[in-house]
Short mmCIF file of C-alpha atoms in Angstrom, two decimals:
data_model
loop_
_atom_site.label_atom_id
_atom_site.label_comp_id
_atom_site.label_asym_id
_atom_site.label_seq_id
_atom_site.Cartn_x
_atom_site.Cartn_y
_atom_site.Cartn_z
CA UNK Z 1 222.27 37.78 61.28
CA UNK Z 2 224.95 39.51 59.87
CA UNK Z 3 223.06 41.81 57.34
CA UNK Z 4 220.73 42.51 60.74
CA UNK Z 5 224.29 44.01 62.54
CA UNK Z 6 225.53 45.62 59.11
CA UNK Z 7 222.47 47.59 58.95
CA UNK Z 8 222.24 48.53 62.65
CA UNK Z 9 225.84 49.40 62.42
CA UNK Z 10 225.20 51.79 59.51
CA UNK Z 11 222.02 53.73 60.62
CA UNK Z 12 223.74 55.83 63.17
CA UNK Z 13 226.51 56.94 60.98
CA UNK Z 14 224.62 57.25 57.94
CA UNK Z 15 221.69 59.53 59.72
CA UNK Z 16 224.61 61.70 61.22
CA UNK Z 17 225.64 62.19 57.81
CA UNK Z 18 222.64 62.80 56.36
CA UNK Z 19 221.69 65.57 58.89
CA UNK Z 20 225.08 67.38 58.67
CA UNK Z 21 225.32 67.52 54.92
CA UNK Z 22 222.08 68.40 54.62
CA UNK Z 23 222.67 71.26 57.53
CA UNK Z 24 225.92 72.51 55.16
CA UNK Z 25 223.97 72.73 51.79
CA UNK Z 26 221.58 74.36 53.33
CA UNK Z 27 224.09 77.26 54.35
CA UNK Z 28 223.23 76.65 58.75
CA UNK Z 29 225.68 77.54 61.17
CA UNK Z 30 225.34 73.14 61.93
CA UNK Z 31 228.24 73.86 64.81
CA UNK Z 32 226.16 76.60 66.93
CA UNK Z 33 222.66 74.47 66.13
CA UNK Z 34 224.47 71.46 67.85
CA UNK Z 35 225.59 73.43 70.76
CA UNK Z 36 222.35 74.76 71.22
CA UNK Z 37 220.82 71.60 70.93
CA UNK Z 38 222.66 69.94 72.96
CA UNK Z 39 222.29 71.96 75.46
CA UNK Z 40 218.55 70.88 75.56
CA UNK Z 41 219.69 67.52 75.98
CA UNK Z 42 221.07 67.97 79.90
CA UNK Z 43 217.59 69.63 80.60
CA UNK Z 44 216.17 66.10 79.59
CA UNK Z 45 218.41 64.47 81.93
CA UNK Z 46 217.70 66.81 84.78
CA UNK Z 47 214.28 66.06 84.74
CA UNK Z 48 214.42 62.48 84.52
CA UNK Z 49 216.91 61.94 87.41
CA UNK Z 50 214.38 62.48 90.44
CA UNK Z 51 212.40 59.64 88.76
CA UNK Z 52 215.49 57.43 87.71
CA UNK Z 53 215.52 57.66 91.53
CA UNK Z 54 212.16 56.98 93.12
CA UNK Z 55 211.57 54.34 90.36
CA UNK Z 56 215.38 52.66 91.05
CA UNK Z 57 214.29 52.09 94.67
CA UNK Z 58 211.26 50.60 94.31
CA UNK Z 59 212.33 48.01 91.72
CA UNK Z 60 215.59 47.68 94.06
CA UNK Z 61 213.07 46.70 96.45
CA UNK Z 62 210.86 44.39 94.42
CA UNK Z 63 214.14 42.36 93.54
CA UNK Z 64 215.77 42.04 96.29
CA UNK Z 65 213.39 41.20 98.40
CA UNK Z 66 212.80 37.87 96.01
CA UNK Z 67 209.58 39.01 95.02
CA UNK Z 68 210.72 39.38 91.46
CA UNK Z 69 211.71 35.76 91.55
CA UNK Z 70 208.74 34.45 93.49
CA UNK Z 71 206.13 36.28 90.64
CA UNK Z 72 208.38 34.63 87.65
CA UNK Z 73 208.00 31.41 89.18
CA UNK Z 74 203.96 31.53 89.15
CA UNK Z 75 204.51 33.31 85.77
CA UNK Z 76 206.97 30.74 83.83
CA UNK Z 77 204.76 28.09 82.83
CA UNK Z 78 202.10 30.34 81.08
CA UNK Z 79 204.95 32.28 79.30
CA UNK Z 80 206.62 29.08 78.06
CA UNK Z 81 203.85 28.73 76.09
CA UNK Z 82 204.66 31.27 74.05
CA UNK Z 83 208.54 31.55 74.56
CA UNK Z 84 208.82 34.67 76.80
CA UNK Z 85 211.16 34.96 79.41
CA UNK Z 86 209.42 35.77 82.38
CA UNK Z 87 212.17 38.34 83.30
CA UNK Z 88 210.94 40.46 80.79
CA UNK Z 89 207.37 40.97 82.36
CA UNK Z 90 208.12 43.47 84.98
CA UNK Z 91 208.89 45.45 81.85
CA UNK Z 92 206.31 44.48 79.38
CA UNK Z 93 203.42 45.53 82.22
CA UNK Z 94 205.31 48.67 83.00
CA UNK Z 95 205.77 49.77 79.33
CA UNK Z 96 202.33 51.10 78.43
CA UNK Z 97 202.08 52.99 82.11
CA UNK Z 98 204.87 55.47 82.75
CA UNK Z 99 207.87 56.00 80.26
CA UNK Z 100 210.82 56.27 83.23
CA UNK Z 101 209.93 54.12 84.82
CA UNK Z 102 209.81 51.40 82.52
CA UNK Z 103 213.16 53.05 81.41
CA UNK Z 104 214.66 52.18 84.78
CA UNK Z 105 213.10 49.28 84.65
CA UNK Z 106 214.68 48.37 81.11
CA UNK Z 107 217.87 49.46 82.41
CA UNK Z 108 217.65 46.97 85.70
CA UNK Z 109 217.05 44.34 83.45
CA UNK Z 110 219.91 44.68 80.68
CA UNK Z 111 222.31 45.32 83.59
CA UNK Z 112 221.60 42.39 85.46
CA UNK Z 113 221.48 39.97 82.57
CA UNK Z 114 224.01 41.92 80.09
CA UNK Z 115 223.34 44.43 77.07
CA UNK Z 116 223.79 41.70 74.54
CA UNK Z 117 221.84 38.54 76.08
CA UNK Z 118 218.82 37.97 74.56
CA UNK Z 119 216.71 39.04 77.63
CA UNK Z 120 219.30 42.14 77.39
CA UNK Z 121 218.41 42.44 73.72
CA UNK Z 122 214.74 42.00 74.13
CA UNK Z 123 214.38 44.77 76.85
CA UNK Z 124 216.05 46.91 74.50
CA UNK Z 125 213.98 45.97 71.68
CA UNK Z 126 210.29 46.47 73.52
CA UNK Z 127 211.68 50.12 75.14
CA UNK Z 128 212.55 50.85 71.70
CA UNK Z 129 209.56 49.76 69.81
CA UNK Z 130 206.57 50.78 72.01
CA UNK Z 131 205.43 53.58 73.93
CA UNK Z 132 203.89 54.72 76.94
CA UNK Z 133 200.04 54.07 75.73
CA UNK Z 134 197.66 55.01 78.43
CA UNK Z 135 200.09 58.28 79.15
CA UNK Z 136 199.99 58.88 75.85
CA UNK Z 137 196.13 58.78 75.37
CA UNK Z 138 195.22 59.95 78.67
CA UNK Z 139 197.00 63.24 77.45
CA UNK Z 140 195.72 63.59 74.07
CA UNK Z 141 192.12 63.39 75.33
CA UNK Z 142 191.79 65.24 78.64
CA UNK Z 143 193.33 68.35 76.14
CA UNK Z 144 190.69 68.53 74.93
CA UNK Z 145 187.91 67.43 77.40
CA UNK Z 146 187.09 64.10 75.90
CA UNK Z 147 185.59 61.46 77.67
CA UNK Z 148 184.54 58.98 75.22
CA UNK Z 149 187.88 57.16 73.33
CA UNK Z 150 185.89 54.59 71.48
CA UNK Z 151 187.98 51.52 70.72
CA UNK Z 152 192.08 53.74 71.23
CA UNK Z 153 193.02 51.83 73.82
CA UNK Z 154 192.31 48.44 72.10
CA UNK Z 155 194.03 49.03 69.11
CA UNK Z 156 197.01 50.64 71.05
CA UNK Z 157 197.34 47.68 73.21
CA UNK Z 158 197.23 45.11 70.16
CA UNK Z 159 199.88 47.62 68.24
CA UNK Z 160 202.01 47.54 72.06
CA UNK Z 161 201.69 43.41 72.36
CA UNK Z 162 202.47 42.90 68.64
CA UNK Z 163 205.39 45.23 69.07
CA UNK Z 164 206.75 42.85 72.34
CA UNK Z 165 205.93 39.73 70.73
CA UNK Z 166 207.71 40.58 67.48
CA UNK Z 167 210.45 41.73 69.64
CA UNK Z 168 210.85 38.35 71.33
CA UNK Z 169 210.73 36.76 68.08
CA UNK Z 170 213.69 38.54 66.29
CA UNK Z 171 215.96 38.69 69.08
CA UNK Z 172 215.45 35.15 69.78
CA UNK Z 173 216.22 34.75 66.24
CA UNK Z 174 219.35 37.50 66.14
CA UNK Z 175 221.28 35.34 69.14
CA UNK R 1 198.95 56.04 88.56
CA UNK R 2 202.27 55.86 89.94
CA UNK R 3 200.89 57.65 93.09
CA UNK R 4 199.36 53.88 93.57
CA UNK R 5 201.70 51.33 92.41
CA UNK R 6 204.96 53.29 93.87
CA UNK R 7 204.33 52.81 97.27
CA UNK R 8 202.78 49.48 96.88
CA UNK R 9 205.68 47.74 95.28
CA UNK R 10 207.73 49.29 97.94
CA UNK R 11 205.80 48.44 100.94
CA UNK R 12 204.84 44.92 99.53
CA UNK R 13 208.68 44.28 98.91
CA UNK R 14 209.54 45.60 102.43
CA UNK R 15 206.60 43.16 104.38
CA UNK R 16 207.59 39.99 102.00
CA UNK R 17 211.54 40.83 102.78
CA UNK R 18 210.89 40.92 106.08
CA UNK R 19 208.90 37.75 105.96
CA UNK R 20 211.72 35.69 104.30
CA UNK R 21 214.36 37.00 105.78
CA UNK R 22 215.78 39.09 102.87
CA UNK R 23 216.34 42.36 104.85
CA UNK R 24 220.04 42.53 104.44
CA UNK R 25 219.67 42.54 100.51
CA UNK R 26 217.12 45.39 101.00
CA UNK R 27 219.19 47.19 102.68
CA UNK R 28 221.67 47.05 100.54
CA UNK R 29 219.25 47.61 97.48
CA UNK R 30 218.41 50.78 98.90
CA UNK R 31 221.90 52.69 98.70
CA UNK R 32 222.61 51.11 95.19
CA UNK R 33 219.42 52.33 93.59
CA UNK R 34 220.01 56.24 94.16
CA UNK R 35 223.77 55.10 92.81
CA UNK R 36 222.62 53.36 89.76
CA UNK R 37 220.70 56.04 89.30
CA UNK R 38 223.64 58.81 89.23
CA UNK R 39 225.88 56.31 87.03
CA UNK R 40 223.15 55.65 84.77
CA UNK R 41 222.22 59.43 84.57
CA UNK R 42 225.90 60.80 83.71
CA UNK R 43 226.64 58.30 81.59
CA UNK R 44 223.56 58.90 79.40
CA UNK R 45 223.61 62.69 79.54
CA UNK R 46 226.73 62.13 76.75
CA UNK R 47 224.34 60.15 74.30
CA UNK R 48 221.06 62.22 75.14
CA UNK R 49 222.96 65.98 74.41
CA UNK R 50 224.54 64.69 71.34
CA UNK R 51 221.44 63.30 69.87
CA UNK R 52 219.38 66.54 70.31
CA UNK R 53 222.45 68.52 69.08
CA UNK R 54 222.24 66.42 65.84
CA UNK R 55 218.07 66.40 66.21
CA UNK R 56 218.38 70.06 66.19
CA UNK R 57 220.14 70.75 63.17
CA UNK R 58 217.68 68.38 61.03
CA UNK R 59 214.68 70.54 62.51
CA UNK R 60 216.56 73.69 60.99
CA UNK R 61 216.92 72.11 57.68
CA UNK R 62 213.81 71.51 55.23
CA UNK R 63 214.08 68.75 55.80
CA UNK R 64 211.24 68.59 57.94
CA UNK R 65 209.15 69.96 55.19
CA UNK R 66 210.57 67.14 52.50
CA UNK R 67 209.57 64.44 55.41
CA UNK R 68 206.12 65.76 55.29
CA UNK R 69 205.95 65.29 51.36
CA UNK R 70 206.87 61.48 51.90
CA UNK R 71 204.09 61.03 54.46
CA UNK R 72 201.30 62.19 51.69
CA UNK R 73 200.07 58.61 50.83
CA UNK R 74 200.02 57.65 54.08
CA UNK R 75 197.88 60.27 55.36
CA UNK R 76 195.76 59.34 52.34
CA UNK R 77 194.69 56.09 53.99
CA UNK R 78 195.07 57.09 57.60
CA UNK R 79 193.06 60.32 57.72
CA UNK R 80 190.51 60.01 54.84
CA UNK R 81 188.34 62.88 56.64
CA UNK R 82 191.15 65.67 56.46
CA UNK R 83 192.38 67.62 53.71
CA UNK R 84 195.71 68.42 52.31
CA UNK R 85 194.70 72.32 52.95
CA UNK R 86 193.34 71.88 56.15
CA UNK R 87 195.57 73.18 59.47
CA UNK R 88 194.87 70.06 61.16
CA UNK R 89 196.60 68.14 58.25
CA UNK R 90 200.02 70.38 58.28
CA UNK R 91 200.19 69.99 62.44
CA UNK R 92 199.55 66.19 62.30
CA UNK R 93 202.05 65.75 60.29
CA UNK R 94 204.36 67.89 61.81
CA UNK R 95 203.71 65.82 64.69
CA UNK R 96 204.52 62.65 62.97
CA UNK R 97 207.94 63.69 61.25
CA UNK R 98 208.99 65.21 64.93
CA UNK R 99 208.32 61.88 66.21
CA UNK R 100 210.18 60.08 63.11
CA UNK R 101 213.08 62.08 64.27
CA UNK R 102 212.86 61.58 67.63
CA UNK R 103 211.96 65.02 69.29
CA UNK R 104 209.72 64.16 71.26
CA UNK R 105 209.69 67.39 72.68
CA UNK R 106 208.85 69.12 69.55
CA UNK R 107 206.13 66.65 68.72
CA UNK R 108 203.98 66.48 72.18
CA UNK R 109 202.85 70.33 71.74
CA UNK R 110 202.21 70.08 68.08
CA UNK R 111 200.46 66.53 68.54
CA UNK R 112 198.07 68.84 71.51
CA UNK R 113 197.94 71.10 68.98
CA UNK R 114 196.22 69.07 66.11
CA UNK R 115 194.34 67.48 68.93
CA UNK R 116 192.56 71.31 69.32
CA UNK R 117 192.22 71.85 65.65
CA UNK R 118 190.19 68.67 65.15
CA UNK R 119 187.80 69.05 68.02
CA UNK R 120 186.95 72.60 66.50
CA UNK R 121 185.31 70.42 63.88
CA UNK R 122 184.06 67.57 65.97
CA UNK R 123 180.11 67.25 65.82
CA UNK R 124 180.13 65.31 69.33
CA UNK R 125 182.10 67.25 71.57
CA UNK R 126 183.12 64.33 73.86
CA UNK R 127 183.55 61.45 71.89
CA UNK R 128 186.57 60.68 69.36
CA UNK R 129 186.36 61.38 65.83
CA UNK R 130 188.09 58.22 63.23
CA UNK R 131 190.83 60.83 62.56
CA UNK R 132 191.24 61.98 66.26
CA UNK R 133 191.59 58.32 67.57
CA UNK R 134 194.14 57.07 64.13
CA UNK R 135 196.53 60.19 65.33
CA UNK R 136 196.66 58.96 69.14
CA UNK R 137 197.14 55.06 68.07
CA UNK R 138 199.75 56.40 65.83
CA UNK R 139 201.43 58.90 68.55
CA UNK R 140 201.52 55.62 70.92
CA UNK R 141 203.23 53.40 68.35
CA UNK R 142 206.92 55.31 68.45
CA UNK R 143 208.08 55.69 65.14
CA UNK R 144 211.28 56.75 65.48
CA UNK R 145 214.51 56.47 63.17
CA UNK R 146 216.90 56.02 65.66
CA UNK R 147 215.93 54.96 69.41
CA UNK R 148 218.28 57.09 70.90
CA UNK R 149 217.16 56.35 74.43
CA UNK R 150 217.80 52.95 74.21
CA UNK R 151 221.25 53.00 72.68
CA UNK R 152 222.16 55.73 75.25
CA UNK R 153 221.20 52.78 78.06
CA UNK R 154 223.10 49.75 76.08
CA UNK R 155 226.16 51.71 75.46
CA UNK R 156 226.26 52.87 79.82
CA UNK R 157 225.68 49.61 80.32
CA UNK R 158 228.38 48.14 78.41
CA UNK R 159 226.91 46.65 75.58
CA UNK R 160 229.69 45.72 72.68
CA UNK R 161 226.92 46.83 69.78
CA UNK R 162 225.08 49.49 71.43
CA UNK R 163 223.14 50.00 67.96
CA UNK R 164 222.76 46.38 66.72
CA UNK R 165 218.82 46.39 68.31
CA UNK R 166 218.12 49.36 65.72
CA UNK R 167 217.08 47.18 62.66
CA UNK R 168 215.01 44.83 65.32
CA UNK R 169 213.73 47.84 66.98
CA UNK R 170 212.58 49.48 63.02
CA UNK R 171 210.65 45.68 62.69
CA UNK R 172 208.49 45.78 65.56
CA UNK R 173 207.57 49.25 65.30
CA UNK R 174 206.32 48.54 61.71
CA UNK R 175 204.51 45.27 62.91
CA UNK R 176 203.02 47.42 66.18
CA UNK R 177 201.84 49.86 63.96
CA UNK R 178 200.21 48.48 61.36
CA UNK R 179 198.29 46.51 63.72
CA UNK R 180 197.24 48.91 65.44
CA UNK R 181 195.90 51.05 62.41
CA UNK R 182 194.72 48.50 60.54
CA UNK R 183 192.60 46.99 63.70
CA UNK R 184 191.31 50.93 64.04
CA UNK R 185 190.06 50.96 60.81
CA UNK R 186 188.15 48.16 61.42
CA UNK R 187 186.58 48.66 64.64
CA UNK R 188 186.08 52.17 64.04
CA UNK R 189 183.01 50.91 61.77
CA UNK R 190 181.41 49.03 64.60
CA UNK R 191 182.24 51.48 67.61
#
């Protein structure tokens, strides 16, 4: 528990560290590669705002409506099973489809239940550890014009549910 | 897809509002969204810029280069078919260290590229080769150092240890991607 917060806590730091020392022996100008990095980084936000958007309203609009709580209801007793809280699913079924959208989805989620709850934590965990699969493959492929992917998008959806159910299982165990 | 489920989930959650008698909490849901939207955006455009500041220098470093040494045993057992002097080999694992990092900008074009090299040498033009299929299970399987995104999100949002999922994030990761390569390997004999 504690060694699991020690060594989150360090990462960051450390891999800042690493980077800049690395940048100075090297003899870069670090200070003007930030800058221009950085700069990069508001053209990522730009171009996920019009989606933070469309995607914010329709989850808006799945929750308040009560849907949300109406499909967790059917949902609960299968997930029990296996220790899930339902109020993850919205996100575990958006995950593999579009990477914004689950991000807004992610963000709905740890907002309405806190950033350090274990729902909170768990969100953050499955964002963290999986990716947007059938984007993902769907791109690789149709670059270069393939129609048969053999068994991809079985193995990446075992690799995506291990990743969520692993998640569950140390956050449960973190809190 | 989203061309499907968008309006779906919207018009479904209108209807069922309207049903129940929830129209005054979807009202209300619609003005909040496009503001949780701005809050969320300027409070993450901090956390985004600084990470691909700090992304950027590592890419000018060698480091990049000494991350692809470290990889070499891996690629041993992931990609059998390609060679160490091979084109394919040097993008694909570009690709991977630009994901490690977490540019995901970087490593999309070069993981396109790779894709292009290896169909040049693909017998069956529209069917996956082993090595074509292990790089997209690995692209979809997010190795990353430090999930930037996320923290950026916990740390608008409040959270008292924006970083403490890192260490929980680095587990699953591993777990999702050795299943997924090791249950490629096996069903790549049968399919």
């Amino acid at each position: 528990m504690n060694i699991i917060n020690y060594l989150s806590n360090m990462a960051v730091p450390m891999v800042i560290l690493f980077i800049i020392i690395y940048g100075v022996i090297e003899k870069n100008k670090v200070y003007d590669t930030f800058i221009e990095g950085a700069k990069e980084g508001i053209q990522v936000v730009v171009n996920i705002f019009p989606t933070l958007i469309g995607i914010f309203l329709a989850v808006g609009a799945l929750r308040s409506s009560g849907l949300v709580e109406l499909i967790i209801n059917i949902l609960k007793p299968i997930l029990q099973i296996f220790e899930i809280p339902a109020e993850i699913m919205p996100l575990a079924l958006l995950r593999p489809i579009s990477g914004s959208a689950s991000m807004a989805v992610a963000t709905d989620i740890i907002s309405k239940h806190g950033a350090d709850s274990v729902i909170g934590l768990i969100a953050s965990t499955i964002m963290g550890s999986t990716e947007t699969t059938f984007y993902t493959i769907a791109l690789y492929t149709s670059a270069v014009g393939i129609k048969k992917t053999r068994f991809v998008l079985i193995s990446a959806l075992i690799a995506d549910i291990t990743g969520m159910l692993v998640s569950v299982a140390i956050c449960r165990f973190m809190s | 897809m989203l061309n499907i489920i968008w309006p779906i989930f919207i018009i479904i959650s209108y209807l069922y509002a309207i049903c129940v008698g929830n129209v005054s909490e979807i009202n209300q849901s619609i003005f909040e969204s496009s503001k949780s939207a701005v809050d969320l955006s300027i409070t993450f455009l901090g956390t985004m810029c600084l990470w691909t500041g700090i992304m950027r220098i590592a890419q000018k470093t060698s480091l990049t280069t000494q991350l692809t040494n470290l990889l070499k045993p891996i690629m041993k057992i992931l990609f059998p078919d390609i060679k160490r002097e091979d084109i394919a080999y040097k993008e694909i694992t570009m690709n991977i260290v630009a994901n490690i990092l977490g540019l995901g900008n970087a490593a999309t074009p070069l993981g396109l590229k790779a894709m292009k090299t290896m169909q040049k040498t693909n017998p069956k033009k529209d069917t996956l080769t082993n090595s074509m299929a292990m790089f997209i299970i690995i692209n979809t399987a997010s190795i990353q150092i430090i999930p930037t995104t996320v923290i950026a999100i916990r740390s608008s949002l409040g959270s008292n240890n924006p970083t403490s999922i890192i260490l929980p994030v680095w587990i699953a990761t591993i777990c999702a991607a050795v299943a997924g390569t090791v249950s490629a390997k096996i069903l790549m004999k049968k399919y």
